[in-house]
């Protein structure tokens, strides 16, 4: 795969996660500015989580020697791959939360929606 395709895949997985996460967290009152701000903050926090965890694992795995490639080459290839991996794991967790909510009837909600 080319590097561009890897980045497109990473962005698509992040979008899929956000769609699944939107299914789980609903805004009960769209006119309440506080709930909208919290929801937008959660979206940016999820994207930041993807990037930081991907960056952390990329820094670790880039030190592994592989076919005489430089650290810079391995870093450029591994960053979108790690973001994809983290995205798939996060999609699994979010999908499981939606499954518990829809099929099992267990009402899970973030702390700010419990009030």
PDB file of C-alpha atoms in Angstrom:
ATOM      1  CA  UNK A   1       0.000   0.000   0.000  1.00  0.00           C
ATOM      2  CA  UNK A   2       1.100   3.516  -0.663  1.00  0.00           C
ATOM      3  CA  UNK A   3       1.461   5.985   2.137  1.00  0.00           C
ATOM      4  CA  UNK A   4      -1.503   8.026   0.891  1.00  0.00           C
ATOM      5  CA  UNK A   5      -3.756   4.955   1.006  1.00  0.00           C
ATOM      6  CA  UNK A   6      -2.699   4.241   4.579  1.00  0.00           C
ATOM      7  CA  UNK A   7      -3.606   7.764   5.662  1.00  0.00           C
ATOM      8  CA  UNK A   8      -6.970   7.549   3.893  1.00  0.00           C
ATOM      9  CA  UNK A   9      -7.654   4.254   5.679  1.00  0.00           C
ATOM     10  CA  UNK A  10      -6.684   5.797   9.035  1.00  0.00           C
ATOM     11  CA  UNK A  11      -9.046   8.738   8.474  1.00  0.00           C
ATOM     12  CA  UNK A  12     -11.880   6.409   7.428  1.00  0.00           C
ATOM     13  CA  UNK A  13     -11.456   4.294  10.551  1.00  0.00           C
ATOM     14  CA  UNK A  14     -11.514   7.450  12.700  1.00  0.00           C
ATOM     15  CA  UNK A  15     -14.733   8.563  10.980  1.00  0.00           C
ATOM     16  CA  UNK A  16     -16.301   5.125  11.505  1.00  0.00           C
ATOM     17  CA  UNK A  17     -15.414   5.308  15.193  1.00  0.00           C
ATOM     18  CA  UNK A  18     -17.008   8.735  15.496  1.00  0.00           C
ATOM     19  CA  UNK A  19     -20.196   7.469  13.823  1.00  0.00           C
ATOM     20  CA  UNK A  20     -20.368   4.538  16.250  1.00  0.00           C
ATOM     21  CA  UNK A  21     -19.665   6.889  19.142  1.00  0.00           C
ATOM     22  CA  UNK A  22     -22.442   9.247  18.009  1.00  0.00           C
ATOM     23  CA  UNK A  23     -24.818   6.273  18.123  1.00  0.00           C
ATOM     24  CA  UNK A  24     -23.887   5.761  21.770  1.00  0.00           C
ATOM     25  CA  UNK A  25     -23.935   9.355  23.001  1.00  0.00           C
ATOM     26  CA  UNK A  26     -26.949  11.402  22.068  1.00  0.00           C
ATOM     27  CA  UNK A  27     -27.560  15.023  22.877  1.00  0.00           C
ATOM     28  CA  UNK A  28     -30.848  15.193  24.747  1.00  0.00           C
ATOM     29  CA  UNK A  29     -31.307  18.953  24.420  1.00  0.00           C
ATOM     30  CA  UNK A  30     -29.760  20.523  21.314  1.00  0.00           C
ATOM     31  CA  UNK A  31     -30.461  24.031  22.682  1.00  0.00           C
ATOM     32  CA  UNK A  32     -28.269  23.432  25.724  1.00  0.00           C
ATOM     33  CA  UNK A  33     -24.877  24.863  24.782  1.00  0.00           C
ATOM     34  CA  UNK A  34     -23.105  22.929  27.531  1.00  0.00           C
ATOM     35  CA  UNK A  35     -24.096  19.536  26.138  1.00  0.00           C
ATOM     36  CA  UNK A  36     -23.083  20.505  22.606  1.00  0.00           C
ATOM     37  CA  UNK A  37     -19.694  21.771  23.811  1.00  0.00           C
ATOM     38  CA  UNK A  38     -19.113  18.580  25.791  1.00  0.00           C
ATOM     39  CA  UNK A  39     -20.041  16.471  22.764  1.00  0.00           C
ATOM     40  CA  UNK A  40     -17.676  18.384  20.448  1.00  0.00           C
ATOM     41  CA  UNK A  41     -14.940  18.119  23.078  1.00  0.00           C
ATOM     42  CA  UNK A  42     -15.461  14.339  23.212  1.00  0.00           C
ATOM     43  CA  UNK A  43     -15.012  14.133  19.423  1.00  0.00           C
ATOM     44  CA  UNK A  44     -11.732  16.060  19.558  1.00  0.00           C
ATOM     45  CA  UNK A  45     -10.589  14.016  22.562  1.00  0.00           C
ATOM     46  CA  UNK A  46     -11.179  10.786  20.636  1.00  0.00           C
ATOM     47  CA  UNK A  47      -9.172  12.080  17.666  1.00  0.00           C
ATOM     48  CA  UNK A  48      -6.391  13.193  19.992  1.00  0.00           C
ATOM     49  CA  UNK A  49      -6.433   9.752  21.616  1.00  0.00           C
ATOM     50  CA  UNK A  50      -6.003   8.097  18.219  1.00  0.00           C
ATOM     51  CA  UNK A  51      -3.062  10.290  17.372  1.00  0.00           C
ATOM     52  CA  UNK A  52      -1.269  10.125  20.734  1.00  0.00           C
ATOM     53  CA  UNK A  53      -1.588   6.355  21.151  1.00  0.00           C
ATOM     54  CA  UNK A  54      -0.583   5.881  17.519  1.00  0.00           C
ATOM     55  CA  UNK A  55       2.407   8.163  18.032  1.00  0.00           C
ATOM     56  CA  UNK A  56       3.431   6.318  21.206  1.00  0.00           C
ATOM     57  CA  UNK A  57       3.377   2.874  19.588  1.00  0.00           C
ATOM     58  CA  UNK A  58       5.033   4.213  16.437  1.00  0.00           C
ATOM     59  CA  UNK A  59       7.924   5.593  18.467  1.00  0.00           C
ATOM     60  CA  UNK A  60       8.392   2.212  20.130  1.00  0.00           C
ATOM     61  CA  UNK A  61       8.075   0.029  17.017  1.00  0.00           C
ATOM     62  CA  UNK A  62      10.238   2.298  14.860  1.00  0.00           C
ATOM     63  CA  UNK A  63      13.291   1.239  16.851  1.00  0.00           C
ATOM     64  CA  UNK A  64      12.935  -2.382  15.695  1.00  0.00           C
ATOM     65  CA  UNK A  65      15.443  -3.028  12.892  1.00  0.00           C
ATOM     66  CA  UNK A  66      13.800  -3.952   9.595  1.00  0.00           C
ATOM     67  CA  UNK A  67      15.419  -4.367   6.166  1.00  0.00           C
ATOM     68  CA  UNK A  68      17.990  -1.638   6.769  1.00  0.00           C
ATOM     69  CA  UNK A  69      15.413   1.100   6.726  1.00  0.00           C
ATOM     70  CA  UNK A  70      16.082   4.327   8.544  1.00  0.00           C
ATOM     71  CA  UNK A  71      14.112   5.425  11.576  1.00  0.00           C
ATOM     72  CA  UNK A  72      12.460   8.182   9.543  1.00  0.00           C
ATOM     73  CA  UNK A  73      11.212   5.757   6.864  1.00  0.00           C
ATOM     74  CA  UNK A  74       9.813   3.343   9.434  1.00  0.00           C
ATOM     75  CA  UNK A  75       8.177   6.188  11.346  1.00  0.00           C
ATOM     76  CA  UNK A  76       6.426   7.523   8.232  1.00  0.00           C
ATOM     77  CA  UNK A  77       5.041   4.072   7.404  1.00  0.00           C
ATOM     78  CA  UNK A  78       4.152   2.961  10.898  1.00  0.00           C
ATOM     79  CA  UNK A  79       2.258   6.063  12.064  1.00  0.00           C
ATOM     80  CA  UNK A  80      -0.837   5.551   9.872  1.00  0.00           C
ATOM     81  CA  UNK A  81      -0.709   1.796  10.486  1.00  0.00           C
ATOM     82  CA  UNK A  82      -0.700   2.312  14.258  1.00  0.00           C
ATOM     83  CA  UNK A  83      -3.504   4.880  14.022  1.00  0.00           C
ATOM     84  CA  UNK A  84      -5.511   2.286  12.052  1.00  0.00           C
ATOM     85  CA  UNK A  85      -4.804  -0.352  14.678  1.00  0.00           C
ATOM     86  CA  UNK A  86      -5.818   1.938  17.547  1.00  0.00           C
ATOM     87  CA  UNK A  87      -8.915   2.932  15.563  1.00  0.00           C
ATOM     88  CA  UNK A  88      -9.961  -0.674  15.078  1.00  0.00           C
ATOM     89  CA  UNK A  89      -9.558  -1.365  18.804  1.00  0.00           C
ATOM     90  CA  UNK A  90     -11.538   1.767  19.697  1.00  0.00           C
ATOM     91  CA  UNK A  91     -14.260   0.831  17.180  1.00  0.00           C
ATOM     92  CA  UNK A  92     -14.518  -2.546  18.878  1.00  0.00           C
ATOM     93  CA  UNK A  93     -14.946  -0.954  22.300  1.00  0.00           C
ATOM     94  CA  UNK A  94     -17.501   1.551  21.026  1.00  0.00           C
ATOM     95  CA  UNK A  95     -19.375  -1.150  19.138  1.00  0.00           C
ATOM     96  CA  UNK A  96     -19.537  -3.255  22.276  1.00  0.00           C
ATOM     97  CA  UNK A  97     -20.987  -0.307  24.209  1.00  0.00           C
ATOM     98  CA  UNK A  98     -23.661   0.141  21.534  1.00  0.00           C
ATOM     99  CA  UNK A  99     -24.347  -3.618  21.639  1.00  0.00           C
ATOM    100  CA  UNK A 100     -24.817  -3.515  25.411  1.00  0.00           C
ATOM    101  CA  UNK A 101     -27.130  -0.536  25.090  1.00  0.00           C
ATOM    102  CA  UNK A 102     -29.265  -1.810  22.194  1.00  0.00           C
ATOM    103  CA  UNK A 103     -29.406  -5.593  22.639  1.00  0.00           C
ATOM    104  CA  UNK A 104     -28.803  -6.218  26.321  1.00  0.00           C
ATOM    105  CA  UNK A 105     -30.647  -3.164  27.586  1.00  0.00           C
ATOM    106  CA  UNK A 106     -27.796  -2.065  29.830  1.00  0.00           C
ATOM    107  CA  UNK A 107     -27.888   1.713  30.017  1.00  0.00           C
ATOM    108  CA  UNK A 108     -24.310   2.921  29.875  1.00  0.00           C
ATOM    109  CA  UNK A 109     -23.744   6.635  29.626  1.00  0.00           C
ATOM    110  CA  UNK A 110     -20.904   9.069  30.069  1.00  0.00           C
ATOM    111  CA  UNK A 111     -20.741  10.833  33.408  1.00  0.00           C
ATOM    112  CA  UNK A 112     -22.056  14.163  32.114  1.00  0.00           C
ATOM    113  CA  UNK A 113     -25.297  12.561  30.895  1.00  0.00           C
ATOM    114  CA  UNK A 114     -26.097  10.836  34.200  1.00  0.00           C
ATOM    115  CA  UNK A 115     -27.103  14.046  35.983  1.00  0.00           C
TER     116      UNK A 115
END
